[in-house]
Amino acid sequence: MDLLNTLVDKGLRRELPTRDEALAVLATSDDELLDVVSAAGKVRRQWFGRRVKLNYLVNLKSGLCPEDCSYCSQRLGSTAGILKYTWLKPDEASQAAAAGVAGGAKRVCLVASGRGPTDRDVDRVSQTIEAIKEQNGGVEVCACLGLLSAGQADRLRTAGADAYNHNLNTSEGTYGEITTTHTYADRVDTVRQAQAAGLSACSGLIAGMGETDEDLVDVVYALRDLDPDSVPVNFLIPFEGTPLAKEWNLTPQRCLRILAMVRFVCPDVEVRIAGGREVHLRSMQPLALHLANSIFLGDYLTSEGQAGKTDLEMIADAGFEVEGTDTVTLPEHRADAIAAAGCGSHGESGGGCGPCGSSEREPAPAEAASDETSEARTDLVAVRRRGAGTDLAPNA
């Protein structure tokens, strides 16, 4: 297929595809799906081999967020029956992180609900970072605390943070339909603050919120322009009690096409399968490893994930290997650029902390996404009741 050959060649050269080429990937049929996965897999293997990086989430503060992000179970007005608790103490967070590290995680992602941290919150998280680093040698730490104020990124880096996560989530043109309490520009500014402080930037998207193919391409190209080291691809978990509870727009096949498109546009960046992979990829999760080189181990912020042991078995059965702490995630040219910028002293800074025909093929119309709508699988949306904020052992 001419399109796929062109995209592979461009990916191996780190050359940006055209928008029409990216849209054509999303417009491919299910009959072409394995060809798309195979082509994107060549690009993935060129830059990341058969390694899979494991990341582990610790929800430092759950629920009670004043922001109105429609996709979030922790949002203002959410009636989702999630865990709600205030800040974990540094030793509690460190213990939670240790479970993920013991399960094979190379990076711990510290997340807190809210618009953004106060200076006191940054002090608290800094203590937590120091505790985790002291007790878990070699582990990377990514913070995800919302919108940053001036100087806060520098303070997190001084405390030992390796990375900062703040997702763009959707296209600039439709952002106001998803969130009204802050802007798309606010999010871009926070990512740039993290980069300016020498933190490895992690920024991604959420698919399945009713967006068009054009929206997906817009946000992925915007991410390419921002040049984060890690791009998490989240698939919407439609929690009951949130405005998007009825948005079941994804099939496993569409999820794979989205991941392939992201890989072609961001060939040498850590692409992570984040929230929702179990809900929407289901039995096709192993195929996604041919596209992404990173996943979250165990549970997510407010929902349960696949058992950690099952994650490890899936990786091994698919012919991949877990990336060790002594391995640099990013390709040499990206890792060298980070080191030259002055962030090499804080870990490797190698990652972050969420659907072909011929080149003449017409892009899918905006309404085509609804043709792929999968049957609602509310049975797969399990609220997290273990790990951080509970007395039960975590899933790692």
PDB file of N, CA and C in Angstrom, residues 202-259:
ATOM      1  N   CYS A 202       5.478  15.777  29.360  1.00  0.00           N
ATOM      2  CA  CYS A 202       4.578  14.677  29.012  1.00  0.00           C
ATOM      3  C   CYS A 202       3.225  15.301  28.723  1.00  0.00           C
ATOM      4  N   SER A 203       2.711  15.138  27.504  1.00  0.00           N
ATOM      5  CA  SER A 203       1.430  15.738  27.152  1.00  0.00           C
ATOM      6  C   SER A 203       0.766  14.907  26.074  1.00  0.00           C
ATOM      7  N   GLY A 204      -0.518  14.630  26.280  1.00  0.00           N
ATOM      8  CA  GLY A 204      -1.205  13.754  25.345  1.00  0.00           C
ATOM      9  C   GLY A 204      -2.644  14.156  25.102  1.00  0.00           C
ATOM     10  N   LEU A 205      -3.482  13.165  24.860  1.00  0.00           N
ATOM     11  CA  LEU A 205      -4.848  13.408  24.428  1.00  0.00           C
ATOM     12  C   LEU A 205      -5.801  12.384  25.021  1.00  0.00           C
ATOM     13  N   ILE A 206      -7.097  12.678  24.878  1.00  0.00           N
ATOM     14  CA  ILE A 206      -8.163  11.740  25.210  1.00  0.00           C
ATOM     15  C   ILE A 206      -8.984  11.535  23.944  1.00  0.00           C
ATOM     16  N   ALA A 207      -9.117  10.298  23.520  1.00  0.00           N
ATOM     17  CA  ALA A 207      -9.945   9.974  22.358  1.00  0.00           C
ATOM     18  C   ALA A 207     -11.262   9.373  22.835  1.00  0.00           C
ATOM     19  N   GLY A 208     -12.314   9.590  22.034  1.00  0.00           N
ATOM     20  CA  GLY A 208     -13.599   8.991  22.346  1.00  0.00           C
ATOM     21  C   GLY A 208     -14.598   9.940  22.966  1.00  0.00           C
ATOM     22  N   MET A 209     -14.320  11.256  22.921  1.00  0.00           N
ATOM     23  CA  MET A 209     -15.224  12.239  23.525  1.00  0.00           C
ATOM     24  C   MET A 209     -16.218  12.815  22.522  1.00  0.00           C
ATOM     25  N   GLY A 210     -16.366  12.154  21.376  1.00  0.00           N
ATOM     26  CA  GLY A 210     -17.263  12.649  20.343  1.00  0.00           C
ATOM     27  C   GLY A 210     -16.576  13.525  19.318  1.00  0.00           C
ATOM     28  N   GLU A 211     -15.230  13.542  19.357  1.00  0.00           N
ATOM     29  CA  GLU A 211     -14.466  14.383  18.428  1.00  0.00           C
ATOM     30  C   GLU A 211     -14.463  13.791  17.016  1.00  0.00           C
ATOM     31  N   THR A 212     -14.141  14.624  16.044  1.00  0.00           N
ATOM     32  CA  THR A 212     -13.999  14.171  14.663  1.00  0.00           C
ATOM     33  C   THR A 212     -12.568  13.710  14.409  1.00  0.00           C
ATOM     34  N   ASP A 213     -12.372  13.081  13.262  1.00  0.00           N
ATOM     35  CA  ASP A 213     -11.017  12.724  12.851  1.00  0.00           C
ATOM     36  C   ASP A 213     -10.137  13.966  12.759  1.00  0.00           C
ATOM     37  N   GLU A 214     -10.711  15.049  12.244  1.00  0.00           N
ATOM     38  CA  GLU A 214      -9.950  16.294  12.128  1.00  0.00           C
ATOM     39  C   GLU A 214      -9.495  16.799  13.494  1.00  0.00           C
ATOM     40  N   ASP A 215     -10.356  16.667  14.508  1.00  0.00           N
ATOM     41  CA  ASP A 215      -9.974  17.066  15.866  1.00  0.00           C
ATOM     42  C   ASP A 215      -8.790  16.249  16.365  1.00  0.00           C
ATOM     43  N   LEU A 216      -8.837  14.941  16.127  1.00  0.00           N
ATOM     44  CA  LEU A 216      -7.744  14.077  16.566  1.00  0.00           C
ATOM     45  C   LEU A 216      -6.432  14.465  15.896  1.00  0.00           C
ATOM     46  N   VAL A 217      -6.490  14.706  14.604  1.00  0.00           N
ATOM     47  CA  VAL A 217      -5.270  15.098  13.889  1.00  0.00           C
ATOM     48  C   VAL A 217      -4.790  16.458  14.390  1.00  0.00           C
ATOM     49  N   ASP A 218      -5.724  17.385  14.636  1.00  0.00           N
ATOM     50  CA  ASP A 218      -5.336  18.710  15.133  1.00  0.00           C
ATOM     51  C   ASP A 218      -4.555  18.617  16.433  1.00  0.00           C
ATOM     52  N   VAL A 219      -5.051  17.832  17.386  1.00  0.00           N
ATOM     53  CA  VAL A 219      -4.382  17.786  18.697  1.00  0.00           C
ATOM     54  C   VAL A 219      -3.047  17.059  18.596  1.00  0.00           C
ATOM     55  N   VAL A 220      -2.952  16.034  17.759  1.00  0.00           N
ATOM     56  CA  VAL A 220      -1.682  15.317  17.633  1.00  0.00           C
ATOM     57  C   VAL A 220      -0.635  16.192  16.940  1.00  0.00           C
ATOM     58  N   TYR A 221      -1.048  16.968  15.953  1.00  0.00           N
ATOM     59  CA  TYR A 221      -0.099  17.888  15.319  1.00  0.00           C
ATOM     60  C   TYR A 221       0.305  19.005  16.273  1.00  0.00           C
ATOM     61  N   ALA A 222      -0.615  19.451  17.121  1.00  0.00           N
ATOM     62  CA  ALA A 222      -0.269  20.452  18.126  1.00  0.00           C
ATOM     63  C   ALA A 222       0.747  19.887  19.113  1.00  0.00           C
ATOM     64  N   LEU A 223       0.592  18.623  19.461  1.00  0.00           N
ATOM     65  CA  LEU A 223       1.560  17.975  20.342  1.00  0.00           C
ATOM     66  C   LEU A 223       2.917  17.856  19.661  1.00  0.00           C
ATOM     67  N   ARG A 224       2.909  17.517  18.399  1.00  0.00           N
ATOM     68  CA  ARG A 224       4.181  17.448  17.666  1.00  0.00           C
ATOM     69  C   ARG A 224       4.896  18.803  17.716  1.00  0.00           C
ATOM     70  N   ASP A 225       4.127  19.890  17.584  1.00  0.00           N
ATOM     71  CA  ASP A 225       4.728  21.232  17.644  1.00  0.00           C
ATOM     72  C   ASP A 225       5.286  21.523  19.038  1.00  0.00           C
ATOM     73  N   LEU A 226       4.577  21.092  20.089  1.00  0.00           N
ATOM     74  CA  LEU A 226       5.061  21.299  21.463  1.00  0.00           C
ATOM     75  C   LEU A 226       6.288  20.447  21.763  1.00  0.00           C
ATOM     76  N   ASP A 227       6.401  19.324  21.071  1.00  0.00           N
ATOM     77  CA  ASP A 227       7.552  18.426  21.189  1.00  0.00           C
ATOM     78  C   ASP A 227       7.760  17.876  22.601  1.00  0.00           C
ATOM     79  N   PRO A 228       6.728  17.270  23.217  1.00  0.00           N
ATOM     80  CA  PRO A 228       6.950  16.590  24.487  1.00  0.00           C
ATOM     81  C   PRO A 228       7.755  15.316  24.254  1.00  0.00           C
ATOM     82  N   ASP A 229       8.360  14.803  25.313  1.00  0.00           N
ATOM     83  CA  ASP A 229       9.100  13.542  25.206  1.00  0.00           C
ATOM     84  C   ASP A 229       8.164  12.343  25.274  1.00  0.00           C
ATOM     85  N   SER A 230       6.987  12.547  25.858  1.00  0.00           N
ATOM     86  CA  SER A 230       6.032  11.455  26.019  1.00  0.00           C
ATOM     87  C   SER A 230       4.639  11.922  25.644  1.00  0.00           C
ATOM     88  N   VAL A 231       3.909  11.071  24.911  1.00  0.00           N
ATOM     89  CA  VAL A 231       2.536  11.373  24.501  1.00  0.00           C
ATOM     90  C   VAL A 231       1.623  10.245  24.968  1.00  0.00           C
ATOM     91  N   PRO A 232       0.947  10.434  26.106  1.00  0.00           N
ATOM     92  CA  PRO A 232      -0.020   9.430  26.538  1.00  0.00           C
ATOM     93  C   PRO A 232      -1.320   9.536  25.746  1.00  0.00           C
ATOM     94  N   VAL A 233      -1.828   8.405  25.297  1.00  0.00           N
ATOM     95  CA  VAL A 233      -3.090   8.359  24.569  1.00  0.00           C
ATOM     96  C   VAL A 233      -4.121   7.708  25.484  1.00  0.00           C
ATOM     97  N   ASN A 234      -5.053   8.516  25.970  1.00  0.00           N
ATOM     98  CA  ASN A 234      -6.138   8.029  26.811  1.00  0.00           C
ATOM     99  C   ASN A 234      -7.364   7.753  25.962  1.00  0.00           C
ATOM    100  N   PHE A 235      -8.097   6.720  26.325  1.00  0.00           N
ATOM    101  CA  PHE A 235      -9.387   6.434  25.705  1.00  0.00           C
ATOM    102  C   PHE A 235     -10.453   6.671  26.769  1.00  0.00           C
ATOM    103  N   LEU A 236     -11.408   7.534  26.458  1.00  0.00           N
ATOM    104  CA  LEU A 236     -12.381   7.971  27.443  1.00  0.00           C
ATOM    105  C   LEU A 236     -13.007   6.802  28.199  1.00  0.00           C
ATOM    106  N   ILE A 237     -12.982   6.893  29.520  1.00  0.00           N
ATOM    107  CA  ILE A 237     -13.729   5.970  30.369  1.00  0.00           C
ATOM    108  C   ILE A 237     -15.028   6.685  30.715  1.00  0.00           C
ATOM    109  N   PRO A 238     -16.156   6.253  30.149  1.00  0.00           N
ATOM    110  CA  PRO A 238     -17.414   6.983  30.347  1.00  0.00           C
ATOM    111  C   PRO A 238     -18.030   6.659  31.714  1.00  0.00           C
ATOM    112  N   PHE A 239     -17.571   7.372  32.733  1.00  0.00           N
ATOM    113  CA  PHE A 239     -18.075   7.164  34.085  1.00  0.00           C
ATOM    114  C   PHE A 239     -19.526   7.627  34.190  1.00  0.00           C
ATOM    115  N   GLU A 240     -20.367   6.786  34.791  1.00  0.00           N
ATOM    116  CA  GLU A 240     -21.702   7.238  35.157  1.00  0.00           C
ATOM    117  C   GLU A 240     -21.568   8.369  36.166  1.00  0.00           C
ATOM    118  N   GLY A 241     -22.348   9.428  35.977  1.00  0.00           N
ATOM    119  CA  GLY A 241     -22.243  10.576  36.862  1.00  0.00           C
ATOM    120  C   GLY A 241     -21.416  11.709  36.294  1.00  0.00           C
ATOM    121  N   THR A 242     -20.949  11.539  35.027  1.00  0.00           N
ATOM    122  CA  THR A 242     -20.226  12.604  34.326  1.00  0.00           C
ATOM    123  C   THR A 242     -20.973  12.946  33.037  1.00  0.00           C
ATOM    124  N   PRO A 243     -20.751  14.143  32.480  1.00  0.00           N
ATOM    125  CA  PRO A 243     -21.478  14.544  31.264  1.00  0.00           C
ATOM    126  C   PRO A 243     -21.242  13.645  30.056  1.00  0.00           C
ATOM    127  N   LEU A 244     -20.117  12.942  30.027  1.00  0.00           N
ATOM    128  CA  LEU A 244     -19.795  12.105  28.868  1.00  0.00           C
ATOM    129  C   LEU A 244     -20.077  10.622  29.124  1.00  0.00           C
ATOM    130  N   ALA A 245     -20.941  10.336  30.064  1.00  0.00           N
ATOM    131  CA  ALA A 245     -21.222   8.948  30.441  1.00  0.00           C
ATOM    132  C   ALA A 245     -21.785   8.124  29.282  1.00  0.00           C
ATOM    133  N   LYS A 246     -22.431   8.762  28.331  1.00  0.00           N
ATOM    134  CA  LYS A 246     -23.056   8.034  27.220  1.00  0.00           C
ATOM    135  C   LYS A 246     -22.183   7.997  25.964  1.00  0.00           C
ATOM    136  N   GLU A 247     -20.966   8.525  26.051  1.00  0.00           N
ATOM    137  CA  GLU A 247     -20.089   8.593  24.877  1.00  0.00           C
ATOM    138  C   GLU A 247     -19.304   7.294  24.698  1.00  0.00           C
ATOM    139  N   TRP A 248     -19.954   6.299  24.129  1.00  0.00           N
ATOM    140  CA  TRP A 248     -19.287   5.042  23.803  1.00  0.00           C
ATOM    141  C   TRP A 248     -19.025   5.026  22.303  1.00  0.00           C
ATOM    142  N   ASN A 249     -17.968   5.711  21.880  1.00  0.00           N
ATOM    143  CA  ASN A 249     -17.700   5.933  20.452  1.00  0.00           C
ATOM    144  C   ASN A 249     -16.536   5.117  19.908  1.00  0.00           C
ATOM    145  N   LEU A 250     -15.954   4.263  20.717  1.00  0.00           N
ATOM    146  CA  LEU A 250     -14.716   3.591  20.321  1.00  0.00           C
ATOM    147  C   LEU A 250     -14.905   2.096  20.154  1.00  0.00           C
ATOM    148  N   THR A 251     -14.195   1.560  19.173  1.00  0.00           N
ATOM    149  CA  THR A 251     -14.042   0.113  19.030  1.00  0.00           C
ATOM    150  C   THR A 251     -12.554  -0.200  19.185  1.00  0.00           C
ATOM    151  N   PRO A 252     -12.203  -1.444  19.430  1.00  0.00           N
ATOM    152  CA  PRO A 252     -10.781  -1.784  19.483  1.00  0.00           C
ATOM    153  C   PRO A 252     -10.050  -1.397  18.203  1.00  0.00           C
ATOM    154  N   GLN A 253     -10.720  -1.573  17.065  1.00  0.00           N
ATOM    155  CA  GLN A 253     -10.078  -1.262  15.793  1.00  0.00           C
ATOM    156  C   GLN A 253      -9.782   0.237  15.665  1.00  0.00           C
ATOM    157  N   ARG A 254     -10.730   1.065  16.085  1.00  0.00           N
ATOM    158  CA  ARG A 254     -10.497   2.516  15.999  1.00  0.00           C
ATOM    159  C   ARG A 254      -9.375   2.934  16.956  1.00  0.00           C
ATOM    160  N   CYS A 255      -9.329   2.347  18.120  1.00  0.00           N
ATOM    161  CA  CYS A 255      -8.252   2.657  19.059  1.00  0.00           C
ATOM    162  C   CYS A 255      -6.888   2.354  18.440  1.00  0.00           C
ATOM    163  N   LEU A 256      -6.787   1.229  17.739  1.00  0.00           N
ATOM    164  CA  LEU A 256      -5.520   0.869  17.105  1.00  0.00           C
ATOM    165  C   LEU A 256      -5.169   1.856  15.990  1.00  0.00           C
ATOM    166  N   ARG A 257      -6.167   2.298  15.238  1.00  0.00           N
ATOM    167  CA  ARG A 257      -5.897   3.281  14.179  1.00  0.00           C
ATOM    168  C   ARG A 257      -5.411   4.602  14.776  1.00  0.00           C
ATOM    169  N   ILE A 258      -6.016   5.001  15.885  1.00  0.00           N
ATOM    170  CA  ILE A 258      -5.595   6.242  16.543  1.00  0.00           C
ATOM    171  C   ILE A 258      -4.150   6.123  17.011  1.00  0.00           C
ATOM    172  N   LEU A 259      -3.808   5.019  17.644  1.00  0.00           N
ATOM    173  CA  LEU A 259      -2.437   4.819  18.111  1.00  0.00           C
ATOM    174  C   LEU A 259      -1.456   4.805  16.940  1.00  0.00           C
TER     175      LEU A 259
END
